Short mmCIF file of C-alpha atoms in Angstrom, two decimals:
data_model
loop_
_atom_site.label_atom_id
_atom_site.label_comp_id
_atom_site.label_asym_id
_atom_site.label_seq_id
_atom_site.Cartn_x
_atom_site.Cartn_y
_atom_site.Cartn_z
CA UNK A 237 0.00 0.00 0.00
CA UNK A 238 1.33 3.42 -0.99
CA UNK A 239 1.70 6.26 1.48
CA UNK A 240 -1.81 7.70 1.99
CA UNK A 241 -2.67 11.41 2.05
CA UNK A 242 -5.22 12.35 4.73
CA UNK A 243 -7.22 15.52 4.05
CA UNK A 244 -8.25 17.55 7.09
CA UNK A 245 -9.37 20.98 8.19
CA UNK A 246 -6.73 23.03 10.00
CA UNK A 247 -8.32 23.57 13.42
CA UNK A 248 -6.74 21.99 16.50
CA UNK A 249 -9.64 19.55 16.79
CA UNK A 250 -9.59 18.60 13.10
CA UNK A 251 -5.84 18.02 13.29
CA UNK A 252 -6.29 15.86 16.40
CA UNK A 253 -8.88 13.80 14.51
CA UNK A 254 -6.61 13.41 11.49
CA UNK A 255 -3.61 12.47 13.63
CA UNK A 256 -5.75 9.98 15.56
CA UNK A 257 -6.61 8.35 12.23
CA UNK A 258 -2.97 8.47 11.14
CA UNK A 259 -1.99 6.62 14.34
CA UNK A 260 -4.73 4.04 13.80
CA UNK A 261 -3.43 3.42 10.30
CA UNK A 262 0.11 3.09 11.63
CA UNK A 263 -1.12 0.39 14.01
CA UNK A 264 -2.12 -1.71 11.00
CA UNK A 265 1.12 -0.97 9.15
CA UNK A 266 -0.08 1.82 6.84
CA UNK A 267 1.97 5.01 6.42
CA UNK A 268 0.17 8.34 5.89
CA UNK A 269 0.63 12.11 5.96
CA UNK A 270 -1.72 15.08 6.47
CA UNK A 271 -2.85 17.71 3.99
CA UNK A 272 -4.72 20.75 5.39
CA UNK A 273 -7.68 22.06 3.36
CA UNK A 274 -9.79 25.12 4.23
CA UNK A 275 -13.58 24.73 3.98
CA UNK A 276 -16.42 27.21 3.52
CA UNK A 277 -17.31 26.86 7.20
CA UNK A 278 -13.76 27.87 8.18
CA UNK A 279 -13.75 30.94 5.93
CA UNK A 280 -17.18 32.42 6.73
CA UNK A 281 -17.34 33.17 10.45
CA UNK A 282 -19.85 36.02 10.53
CA UNK A 283 -22.98 34.00 9.75
CA UNK A 284 -25.01 31.48 11.75
CA UNK A 285 -24.53 27.92 10.56
CA UNK A 286 -28.12 27.70 9.37
CA UNK A 287 -27.60 30.82 7.20
CA UNK A 288 -24.76 29.34 5.15
CA UNK A 289 -25.79 28.24 1.67
CA UNK A 290 -26.20 24.54 0.94
CA UNK A 291 -25.11 21.61 3.07
CA UNK A 292 -21.68 20.26 3.92
CA UNK A 293 -20.02 23.61 4.56
CA UNK A 294 -17.35 21.92 6.70
CA UNK A 295 -16.87 19.01 4.28
CA UNK A 296 -17.37 20.05 0.63
CA UNK A 297 -13.75 21.04 -0.14
CA UNK A 298 -12.42 17.86 1.47
CA UNK A 299 -14.79 15.79 -0.66
CA UNK A 300 -13.64 17.64 -3.78
CA UNK A 301 -10.07 16.71 -2.84
CA UNK A 302 -11.08 13.05 -2.74
CA UNK A 303 -12.86 13.23 -6.09
CA UNK A 304 -9.96 14.94 -7.88
CA UNK A 305 -7.41 12.55 -6.33
CA UNK A 306 -5.34 15.09 -4.37
CA UNK A 307 -6.11 13.18 -1.12
CA UNK A 308 -6.89 9.51 -0.42
CA UNK A 309 -8.80 9.85 2.86
CA UNK A 310 -10.91 12.65 4.35
CA UNK A 311 -11.44 12.64 8.11
CA UNK A 312 -14.61 14.35 9.28
CA UNK A 313 -16.51 14.92 12.48
CA UNK A 314 -19.34 12.61 11.45
CA UNK A 315 -22.08 14.94 12.66
CA UNK A 316 -20.93 17.57 10.12
CA UNK A 317 -21.57 15.31 7.14
CA UNK A 318 -24.70 15.61 4.99
CA UNK A 319 -26.79 12.42 5.11
CA UNK A 320 -26.32 11.87 1.37
CA UNK A 321 -22.78 11.52 0.03
CA UNK A 322 -21.55 12.93 -3.27
CA UNK A 323 -21.56 10.38 -6.08
CA UNK A 324 -18.35 8.37 -6.01
CA UNK A 325 -17.63 8.70 -2.26
CA UNK A 326 -18.40 6.43 0.72
CA UNK A 327 -17.76 6.29 4.46
CA UNK A 328 -15.39 3.34 4.75
CA UNK A 329 -14.95 3.33 8.54
CA UNK A 330 -16.01 5.08 11.74
CA UNK A 331 -14.19 5.51 15.04
CA UNK A 332 -15.22 4.43 18.48
CA UNK A 333 -17.63 6.95 20.03
CA UNK A 334 -16.31 9.59 22.40
CA UNK A 335 -18.78 10.64 25.13
CA UNK A 336 -21.55 12.49 23.20
CA UNK A 337 -22.60 14.60 26.20
CA UNK A 338 -22.83 18.37 25.98
CA UNK A 339 -20.63 20.59 28.12
CA UNK A 340 -21.88 23.87 29.54
CA UNK A 341 -19.00 26.17 30.48
CA UNK A 342 -20.06 28.96 32.85
CA UNK A 343 -18.17 32.00 34.12
CA UNK A 344 -17.86 31.42 37.84
CA UNK A 345 -19.58 34.69 38.77
CA UNK A 346 -22.59 33.65 36.63
CA UNK A 347 -23.18 30.39 38.50
CA UNK A 348 -26.36 29.77 40.51
CA UNK A 349 -26.43 26.15 41.66
CA UNK A 350 -29.98 26.50 42.97
CA UNK A 351 -31.21 26.61 39.35
CA UNK A 352 -31.22 23.89 36.72
CA UNK A 353 -27.91 23.78 34.80
CA UNK A 354 -26.38 26.08 37.48
CA UNK A 355 -27.03 29.18 35.34
CA UNK A 356 -28.13 32.48 36.84
CA UNK A 357 -31.49 33.89 35.75
CA UNK A 358 -31.41 35.44 32.28
CA UNK A 359 -27.90 34.19 31.50
CA UNK A 360 -26.50 34.75 28.00
CA UNK A 361 -25.52 31.38 26.52
CA UNK A 362 -23.47 31.12 23.33
CA UNK A 363 -24.27 28.46 20.72
CA UNK A 364 -25.01 28.53 17.01
CA UNK A 365 -26.86 25.20 17.16
CA UNK A 366 -30.64 25.33 16.81
CA UNK A 367 -30.79 21.85 18.33
CA UNK A 368 -29.07 23.01 21.50
CA UNK A 369 -31.07 26.25 21.57
CA UNK A 370 -34.46 24.51 21.40
CA UNK A 371 -33.60 22.02 24.12
CA UNK A 372 -31.98 24.62 26.40
CA UNK A 373 -35.00 26.94 26.17
CA UNK A 374 -37.29 24.00 26.90
CA UNK A 375 -35.40 23.46 30.18
CA UNK A 376 -34.95 27.16 31.01
CA UNK A 377 -37.26 29.68 29.32
CA UNK A 378 -35.40 32.63 30.91
CA UNK A 379 -32.10 32.02 29.09
CA UNK A 380 -30.88 34.30 26.30
CA UNK A 381 -29.29 32.24 23.53
CA UNK A 382 -26.73 34.12 21.41
CA UNK A 383 -24.86 33.07 18.25
CA UNK A 384 -21.38 31.64 18.74
CA UNK A 385 -19.06 30.69 15.87
CA UNK A 386 -15.42 29.65 15.58
CA UNK A 387 -13.33 26.62 16.47
CA UNK A 388 -13.33 25.25 20.00
CA UNK A 389 -10.45 27.43 21.24
CA UNK A 390 -11.98 30.56 19.67
CA UNK A 391 -15.29 29.84 21.41
CA UNK A 392 -13.63 29.33 24.78
CA UNK A 393 -11.66 32.58 24.37
CA UNK A 394 -14.91 34.46 23.66
CA UNK A 395 -16.20 33.17 27.02
CA UNK A 396 -12.97 34.26 28.73
CA UNK A 397 -13.47 37.70 27.19
CA UNK A 398 -16.92 37.72 28.86
CA UNK A 399 -18.84 38.06 25.61
CA UNK A 400 -21.16 35.45 27.11
CA UNK A 401 -22.10 34.21 30.60
CA UNK A 402 -21.78 30.61 29.38
CA UNK A 403 -21.22 28.61 26.21
CA UNK A 404 -22.26 25.12 25.17
CA UNK A 405 -19.86 22.82 23.31
CA UNK A 406 -19.53 19.09 22.69
CA UNK A 407 -17.70 17.30 25.50
CA UNK A 408 -15.96 15.09 22.93
CA UNK A 409 -13.87 17.97 21.57
CA UNK A 410 -12.74 19.03 25.04
CA UNK A 411 -11.81 15.44 25.91
CA UNK A 412 -9.85 14.93 22.68
CA UNK A 413 -7.83 18.12 23.08
CA UNK A 414 -7.35 17.53 26.82
CA UNK A 415 -8.17 21.18 27.55
CA UNK A 416 -7.78 22.64 31.04
CA UNK A 417 -11.06 24.41 31.79
CA UNK A 418 -10.79 24.67 35.59
CA UNK A 419 -11.24 28.45 35.36
CA UNK A 420 -14.92 27.82 34.52
CA UNK A 421 -17.77 26.03 36.25
CA UNK A 422 -18.53 22.96 34.13
CA UNK A 423 -21.89 21.20 33.83
CA UNK A 424 -21.91 17.93 31.90
CA UNK A 425 -25.35 17.34 30.37
CA UNK A 426 -26.03 13.68 29.69
CA UNK A 427 -27.15 12.70 26.15
CA UNK A 428 -30.34 11.26 27.65
CA UNK A 429 -31.22 14.77 28.92
CA UNK A 430 -30.04 17.01 26.08
CA UNK A 431 -30.07 14.81 22.99
CA UNK A 432 -26.91 15.19 20.86
CA UNK A 433 -26.65 15.61 17.11
CA UNK A 434 -26.78 12.39 15.08
CA UNK A 435 -23.30 10.76 15.15
CA UNK A 436 -21.95 13.27 17.72
CA UNK A 437 -18.60 12.08 19.10
CA UNK A 438 -17.81 9.85 16.08
CA UNK A 439 -15.18 10.32 13.36
CA UNK A 440 -15.94 9.39 9.73
CA UNK A 441 -13.25 8.16 7.35
CA UNK A 442 -14.33 8.93 3.80
CA UNK A 443 -12.75 7.50 0.63
CA UNK A 444 -13.48 7.08 -3.08
CA UNK A 445 -16.09 4.42 -3.69
CA UNK A 446 -13.98 2.59 -6.28
CA UNK A 447 -10.97 2.24 -3.94
CA UNK A 448 -11.85 -1.31 -2.90
CA UNK A 449 -8.38 -2.18 -1.59
CA UNK A 450 -8.42 0.78 0.80
CA UNK A 451 -11.99 -0.01 1.86
CA UNK A 452 -11.01 -3.56 2.85
CA UNK A 453 -7.97 -2.27 4.72
CA UNK A 454 -10.00 0.28 6.71
CA UNK A 455 -12.34 -2.40 8.04
CA UNK A 456 -9.54 -3.23 10.48
CA UNK A 457 -10.10 0.12 12.24
CA UNK A 458 -13.89 0.33 11.74
CA UNK A 459 -16.14 0.15 14.84
CA UNK A 460 -19.07 -1.91 13.52
CA UNK A 461 -21.30 -1.43 16.61
CA UNK A 462 -20.93 2.36 16.47
CA UNK A 463 -21.54 2.29 12.70
CA UNK A 464 -24.85 0.42 13.22
CA UNK A 465 -26.07 2.82 15.91
CA UNK A 466 -25.24 6.04 14.10
CA UNK A 467 -26.69 4.66 10.86
CA UNK A 468 -30.09 4.80 12.59
CA UNK A 469 -29.46 8.32 13.91
CA UNK A 470 -28.44 9.59 10.48
CA UNK A 471 -31.31 7.82 8.74
CA UNK A 472 -33.74 9.61 11.07
CA UNK A 473 -32.10 12.90 10.03
CA UNK A 474 -32.31 11.87 6.39
CA UNK A 475 -35.99 10.90 6.61
CA UNK A 476 -36.78 14.27 8.17
CA UNK A 477 -34.79 15.82 5.29
CA UNK A 478 -32.71 17.81 7.74
CA UNK A 479 -29.19 19.14 7.56
CA UNK A 480 -26.71 19.90 10.33
CA UNK A 481 -28.68 23.02 11.33
CA UNK A 482 -32.02 21.22 11.82
CA UNK A 483 -33.12 21.27 15.50
CA UNK A 484 -32.93 17.46 15.66
CA UNK A 485 -31.16 15.37 18.25
CA UNK A 486 -30.93 11.59 17.91
CA UNK A 487 -28.89 9.22 20.08
CA UNK A 488 -28.81 5.43 19.87
CA UNK A 489 -26.86 3.02 22.06
CA UNK A 490 -26.81 -0.69 22.84
CA UNK A 491 -27.54 -1.67 26.43
CA UNK A 492 -27.94 -5.25 27.68
CA UNK A 493 -28.64 -6.70 24.23
CA UNK A 494 -31.29 -4.05 23.54
CA UNK A 495 -31.12 -0.72 21.75
CA UNK A 496 -32.12 2.52 23.46
CA UNK A 497 -32.77 5.57 21.31
CA UNK A 498 -33.70 9.16 22.15
CA UNK A 499 -35.03 11.68 19.64
CA UNK A 500 -35.71 15.41 20.09
CA UNK A 501 -37.20 17.44 17.25
CA UNK A 502 -38.30 21.05 16.99
CA UNK A 503 -39.41 23.18 14.04
CA UNK A 504 -36.95 25.95 14.90
CA UNK A 505 -34.53 26.98 17.62
CA UNK A 506 -37.34 28.92 19.32
CA UNK A 507 -39.82 26.03 19.15
CA UNK A 508 -40.48 23.64 22.06
CA UNK A 509 -39.12 20.22 21.00
CA UNK A 510 -41.08 16.97 20.98
CA UNK A 511 -39.22 14.06 22.60
CA UNK A 512 -39.34 10.30 22.16
CA UNK A 513 -37.60 7.37 23.84
CA UNK A 514 -37.78 3.81 22.53
CA UNK A 515 -36.23 0.54 23.71
CA UNK A 516 -36.15 -2.17 21.03
CA UNK A 517 -34.56 -5.55 20.31
CA UNK A 518 -33.58 -4.79 16.70
CA UNK A 519 -32.48 -1.78 14.65
CA UNK A 520 -34.45 -2.98 11.63
CA UNK A 521 -37.06 -0.41 10.61
CA UNK A 522 -36.28 1.68 13.72
CA UNK A 523 -35.67 4.99 11.93
CA UNK A 524 -38.99 4.68 10.07
CA UNK A 525 -40.78 3.87 13.33
CA UNK A 526 -39.32 6.96 15.01
CA UNK A 527 -40.29 9.27 12.14
CA UNK A 528 -43.84 7.83 12.14
CA UNK A 529 -44.17 8.79 15.82
CA UNK A 530 -43.55 12.43 14.87
CA UNK A 531 -46.23 12.36 12.14
CA UNK A 532 -48.52 15.37 12.66
CA UNK A 533 -51.52 13.25 11.63
CA UNK A 534 -50.84 10.73 14.39
CA UNK A 535 -53.50 10.44 17.10
CA UNK A 536 -52.27 11.68 20.47
CA UNK A 537 -54.08 11.43 23.82
CA UNK A 538 -56.70 14.11 24.46
CA UNK A 539 -56.13 14.00 28.21
CA UNK A 540 -53.44 12.70 30.59
CA UNK A 541 -53.91 12.12 34.32
CA UNK A 542 -50.91 12.30 36.66
CA UNK A 543 -50.97 11.60 40.40
CA UNK A 544 -49.28 14.82 41.46
CA UNK A 545 -49.72 18.55 41.04
CA UNK A 546 -48.07 19.98 37.90
CA UNK A 547 -46.81 23.57 37.89
CA UNK A 548 -48.08 26.06 35.33
CA UNK A 549 -44.64 26.51 33.73
CA UNK A 550 -43.28 22.98 34.18
CA UNK A 551 -41.55 21.16 31.33
CA UNK A 552 -44.16 18.40 31.37
CA UNK A 553 -47.11 20.79 31.11
CA UNK A 554 -45.52 22.74 28.26
CA UNK A 555 -44.64 19.53 26.39
CA UNK A 556 -48.23 18.28 26.55
CA UNK A 557 -50.00 21.60 25.99
CA UNK A 558 -47.90 22.19 22.87
CA UNK A 559 -49.70 19.13 21.45
CA UNK A 560 -53.11 20.25 22.81
CA UNK A 561 -53.15 17.52 25.46
CA UNK A 562 -55.15 18.36 28.60
CA UNK A 563 -53.51 17.58 31.97
CA UNK A 564 -55.37 16.41 35.07
CA UNK A 565 -52.86 16.61 37.92
CA UNK A 566 -53.85 15.71 41.48
CA UNK A 567 -52.07 13.84 44.22
CA UNK A 568 -53.90 10.88 45.73
CA UNK A 569 -51.82 10.91 48.90
CA UNK A 570 -50.72 13.36 51.56
CA UNK A 571 -47.34 13.44 53.28
CA UNK A 572 -46.55 14.57 56.83
CA UNK A 573 -43.26 15.09 58.68
CA UNK A 574 -42.60 12.64 61.51
CA UNK A 575 -39.40 14.35 62.66
CA UNK A 576 -39.49 17.99 63.80
CA UNK A 577 -36.00 18.28 65.31
CA UNK A 578 -32.99 16.46 63.89
CA UNK A 579 -30.80 14.71 66.45
CA UNK A 580 -27.15 15.69 65.71
CA UNK A 581 -26.30 11.98 66.16
CA UNK A 582 -27.59 11.27 62.65
CA UNK A 583 -25.05 13.63 61.06
CA UNK A 584 -21.94 12.48 62.93
CA UNK A 585 -19.28 11.00 60.65
CA UNK A 586 -21.64 10.93 57.65
CA UNK A 587 -19.86 10.54 54.29
CA UNK A 588 -22.92 10.43 51.98
CA UNK A 589 -26.60 11.36 52.10
CA UNK A 590 -28.86 9.53 49.63
CA UNK A 591 -32.34 10.76 48.64
CA UNK A 592 -34.81 8.47 46.90
CA UNK A 593 -37.50 11.15 46.36
CA UNK A 594 -38.09 14.87 46.14
CA UNK A 595 -40.16 14.66 49.33
CA UNK A 596 -37.14 13.22 51.13
CA UNK A 597 -35.00 16.17 50.03
CA UNK A 598 -37.55 18.77 51.10
CA UNK A 599 -38.44 17.25 54.47
CA UNK A 600 -34.75 16.76 55.32
CA UNK A 601 -33.66 20.32 54.55
CA UNK A 602 -36.73 21.75 56.26
CA UNK A 603 -35.08 20.43 59.44
CA UNK A 604 -32.21 22.89 58.77
CA UNK A 605 -29.45 20.31 59.28
CA UNK A 606 -25.84 21.31 60.02
CA UNK A 607 -23.95 19.13 57.58
CA UNK A 608 -20.40 17.76 57.75
CA UNK A 609 -18.05 19.83 55.57
CA UNK A 610 -17.20 17.17 52.99
CA UNK A 611 -20.49 15.28 52.81
CA UNK A 612 -21.52 14.00 49.36
CA UNK A 613 -25.03 13.67 47.96
CA UNK A 614 -26.63 10.87 45.98
CA UNK A 615 -30.08 11.09 44.39
CA UNK A 616 -32.26 8.55 42.66
CA UNK A 617 -32.84 10.66 39.53
CA UNK A 618 -32.99 14.10 37.91
CA UNK A 619 -36.19 15.12 39.74
CA UNK A 620 -34.51 14.65 43.12
CA UNK A 621 -31.39 16.34 41.73
CA UNK A 622 -33.44 19.46 40.87
CA UNK A 623 -34.98 19.44 44.37
CA UNK A 624 -31.51 19.25 45.93
CA UNK A 625 -30.36 22.24 43.85
CA UNK A 626 -33.08 24.39 45.40
CA UNK A 627 -31.29 24.02 48.71
CA UNK A 628 -27.95 25.04 47.18
CA UNK A 629 -26.35 21.61 46.79
CA UNK A 630 -25.16 19.69 43.74
CA UNK A 631 -25.51 15.92 43.55
CA UNK A 632 -22.30 13.87 43.40
CA UNK A 633 -24.26 10.86 42.13
CA UNK A 634 -27.44 10.91 40.02
CA UNK A 635 -29.27 7.69 39.14
CA UNK A 636 -29.69 7.53 35.39
CA UNK A 637 -32.75 5.31 34.99
CA UNK A 638 -36.09 4.80 36.69
CA UNK A 639 -34.99 1.29 37.68
CA UNK A 640 -34.06 1.54 41.37
CA UNK A 641 -32.29 -1.83 41.22
CA UNK A 642 -29.97 -0.57 38.46
CA UNK A 643 -29.37 2.66 40.38
CA UNK A 644 -28.45 0.60 43.45
CA UNK A 645 -25.95 -1.50 41.47
CA UNK A 646 -24.11 1.64 40.29
CA UNK A 647 -24.26 3.47 43.63
CA UNK A 648 -23.15 0.58 45.84
CA UNK A 649 -19.45 0.43 44.81
CA UNK A 650 -19.13 4.23 45.13
CA UNK A 651 -19.94 4.10 48.86
CA UNK A 652 -18.16 0.86 49.78
CA UNK A 653 -16.84 1.28 53.33
CA UNK A 654 -18.51 4.70 53.78
CA UNK A 655 -21.30 5.84 56.11
CA UNK A 656 -24.51 6.70 54.25
CA UNK A 657 -27.53 8.52 55.67
CA UNK A 658 -30.93 7.73 54.14
CA UNK A 659 -33.66 10.31 54.90
CA UNK A 660 -36.79 8.51 53.68
CA UNK A 661 -40.50 7.79 53.85
CA UNK A 662 -41.55 5.57 56.73
CA UNK A 663 -42.90 2.87 54.41
CA UNK A 664 -40.13 2.91 51.74
CA UNK A 665 -38.83 -0.41 50.36
CA UNK A 666 -35.14 0.14 51.30
CA UNK A 667 -33.94 -1.18 47.92
CA UNK A 668 -30.75 0.89 47.87
CA UNK A 669 -29.92 0.12 51.50
CA UNK A 670 -30.27 -3.63 50.97
CA UNK A 671 -27.91 -3.53 47.98
CA UNK A 672 -24.95 -2.02 49.84
CA UNK A 673 -21.91 -4.08 50.79
CA UNK A 674 -21.55 -5.35 54.34
CA UNK A 675 -18.77 -2.86 55.14
CA UNK A 676 -20.95 0.14 54.23
CA UNK A 677 -22.65 1.63 57.29
CA UNK A 678 -26.31 2.59 56.80
CA UNK A 679 -27.84 5.32 58.98
CA UNK A 680 -31.60 5.06 58.58
CA UNK A 681 -33.74 8.20 59.05
CA UNK A 682 -37.50 7.96 58.44
CA UNK A 683 -38.59 11.61 58.33
CA UNK A 684 -42.06 11.60 56.72
CA UNK A 685 -45.08 9.37 56.33
CA UNK A 686 -47.60 8.87 53.56
CA UNK A 687 -51.38 8.87 54.07
CA UNK A 688 -53.79 7.74 51.36
CA UNK A 689 -56.68 10.07 50.45
CA UNK A 690 -60.22 8.71 50.65
CA UNK A 691 -63.06 8.71 48.08
CA UNK A 692 -60.87 9.31 45.03
CA UNK A 693 -62.77 10.16 41.84
CA UNK A 694 -62.34 8.11 38.67
CA UNK A 695 -60.46 9.75 35.79
CA UNK A 696 -61.52 9.35 32.16
CA UNK A 697 -58.10 10.37 30.78
CA UNK A 698 -56.55 8.37 27.94
CA UNK A 699 -53.27 7.89 29.84
CA UNK A 700 -52.85 7.53 33.61
CA UNK A 701 -49.44 8.28 35.16
CA UNK A 702 -48.77 7.02 38.68
CA UNK A 703 -45.87 8.55 40.57
CA UNK A 704 -45.56 6.12 43.51
CA UNK A 705 -46.84 2.76 44.81
CA UNK A 706 -48.97 4.66 47.37
CA UNK A 707 -50.76 6.55 44.60
CA UNK A 708 -51.51 3.24 42.84
CA UNK A 709 -52.96 1.80 46.04
CA UNK A 710 -55.03 4.92 46.65
CA UNK A 711 -56.58 5.05 43.17
CA UNK A 712 -57.50 1.38 42.85
CA UNK A 713 -59.29 1.12 46.20
CA UNK A 714 -62.49 2.29 44.49
CA UNK A 715 -61.60 2.52 40.78
CA UNK A 716 -60.79 0.26 37.84
CA UNK A 717 -59.14 1.01 34.52
CA UNK A 718 -61.58 1.86 31.75
CA UNK A 719 -61.30 0.08 28.37
CA UNK A 720 -58.53 1.66 26.26
CA UNK A 721 -56.85 3.51 29.12
CA UNK A 722 -53.03 3.21 29.14
CA UNK A 723 -50.78 3.34 32.20
CA UNK A 724 -47.33 4.85 32.82
CA UNK A 725 -45.53 3.95 36.06
CA UNK A 726 -42.71 6.09 37.47
CA UNK A 727 -40.05 3.77 38.86
CA UNK A 728 -39.99 -0.01 39.02
CA UNK A 729 -41.42 -0.10 42.56
CA UNK A 730 -44.56 1.57 41.16
CA UNK A 731 -44.43 -0.82 38.21
CA UNK A 732 -44.38 -3.82 40.56
CA UNK A 733 -47.80 -2.79 41.87
CA UNK A 734 -49.15 -3.12 38.35
CA UNK A 735 -47.31 -6.42 37.89
CA UNK A 736 -49.21 -7.71 40.94
CA UNK A 737 -52.48 -6.48 39.36
CA UNK A 738 -51.69 -7.99 35.95
CA UNK A 739 -51.86 -4.53 34.32
CA UNK A 740 -49.56 -3.60 31.43
CA UNK A 741 -47.69 -0.32 31.79
CA UNK A 742 -44.95 1.80 30.22
CA UNK A 743 -41.86 2.74 32.22
CA UNK A 744 -40.15 6.06 31.35
CA UNK A 745 -36.39 5.84 30.91
CA UNK A 746 -35.92 8.67 33.39
CA UNK A 747 -38.39 9.36 36.25
CA UNK A 748 -38.46 13.13 35.66
CA UNK A 749 -40.58 15.49 33.58
CA UNK A 750 -38.55 14.97 30.40
CA UNK A 751 -38.85 11.20 30.79
CA UNK A 752 -42.61 11.50 31.38
CA UNK A 753 -43.08 13.62 28.26
CA UNK A 754 -41.13 11.03 26.24
CA UNK A 755 -43.28 8.22 27.63
CA UNK A 756 -46.58 9.97 26.79
CA UNK A 757 -45.37 10.73 23.27
CA UNK A 758 -44.36 7.10 22.80
CA UNK A 759 -47.78 5.59 23.56
CA UNK A 760 -50.12 4.92 20.64
CA UNK A 761 -53.76 5.87 21.17
CA UNK A 762 -56.31 3.93 19.12
#
């Protein structure tokens, strides 16, 4: 094999990507060198990405280099590629996937940890991505989103110069360049919360279609599992006929022999996005299934019942009302404190405090505890994390899924040998506590009790969402499901109640308002 010429853009990140590919080729005995090519996206820095003409403004010149034979390989950030390739070119290989999370960099004097994302009210956030803008505004309507162009170092310098209060960039680029960003407050936003661009975190190696020898060689560095997952993401983008600037996020991953996929789609950066989560056994036909769920002619529920009060400006209410879905929110239980003064004994030598509900957070901090200086916090999910923020604390551990057993498996090794305090409901199931190793000390603190309401009225909503086992018990004392009604259970302990009743139910991936909106959108109404 002759010495290959790798075409690349000239930014630090593009050069890292090209050198990474060069090293991969060297590992399989192939020599190569780099050739830097400027693209339209590098030359025009005064326009938003969605204002640039045509598609492929970071890739077109590289592709022309392939077609005219001046380079043999083009290395791209896969998310920058149009979903249809120029005639005569193919993607021969893709890299492993770097973490596709988003990174929010915040000037330290603009931090407010009591608010979601740790941003002060009305903060100016820099991004030129409509996808990021739509999802950020859905989480925080008060934010001011401003255009931000330039390579990763240019963007960070603009934040240093205080042109913005915060900027949002892909975590993958920061990780690849090993940048020191300790001067800023950093919030990592998981791809299950803010859905990344299709193929975010993946490199694409593009070659001429007729170069069969090179294609076969590149299979040695191709990540087939990543290729299969991002093929679905990019097909969704293609079916929506969207380019890089479309406010579409799509993220697919394999987990325990199943595929999990999140999709977020808005009409513009100012539009509230619709969200969908699916868990499937096969990727076959998945992109088409996702697109069908976003069909404007599709029948959605007219009314959704949820067993808790829903605020006027909450994410869940806005997500449903955007689609003209009525919400009936009422709690079927009442909670009462059972501890009015906290014995200092409970806080002696505590290493961690774990909260399994928002009620636990609120009742605990209402006791005005004096906490050990270096105590860490664990929470069952993003809803409890948001409740903890309101009291000025950030969670050191956040459960990712609504499955308390899975959360326990991840949390247990983190606290091995530590002392963990559990403020909880009097009748809680103690799932986390029972999962901890024998050398972890559990300090148990029941601080509130749950009382079931009486004479609960039947709901005629299309979908019923139950937020706890107690709410299930309360509702079904006097009521039955009507024909056609569908059920969503928050958390697997709530789901077990329906298992006992022989009732089918959907389980949101995440037991928070985003997860609930995804679950409602995923249910088909006949």
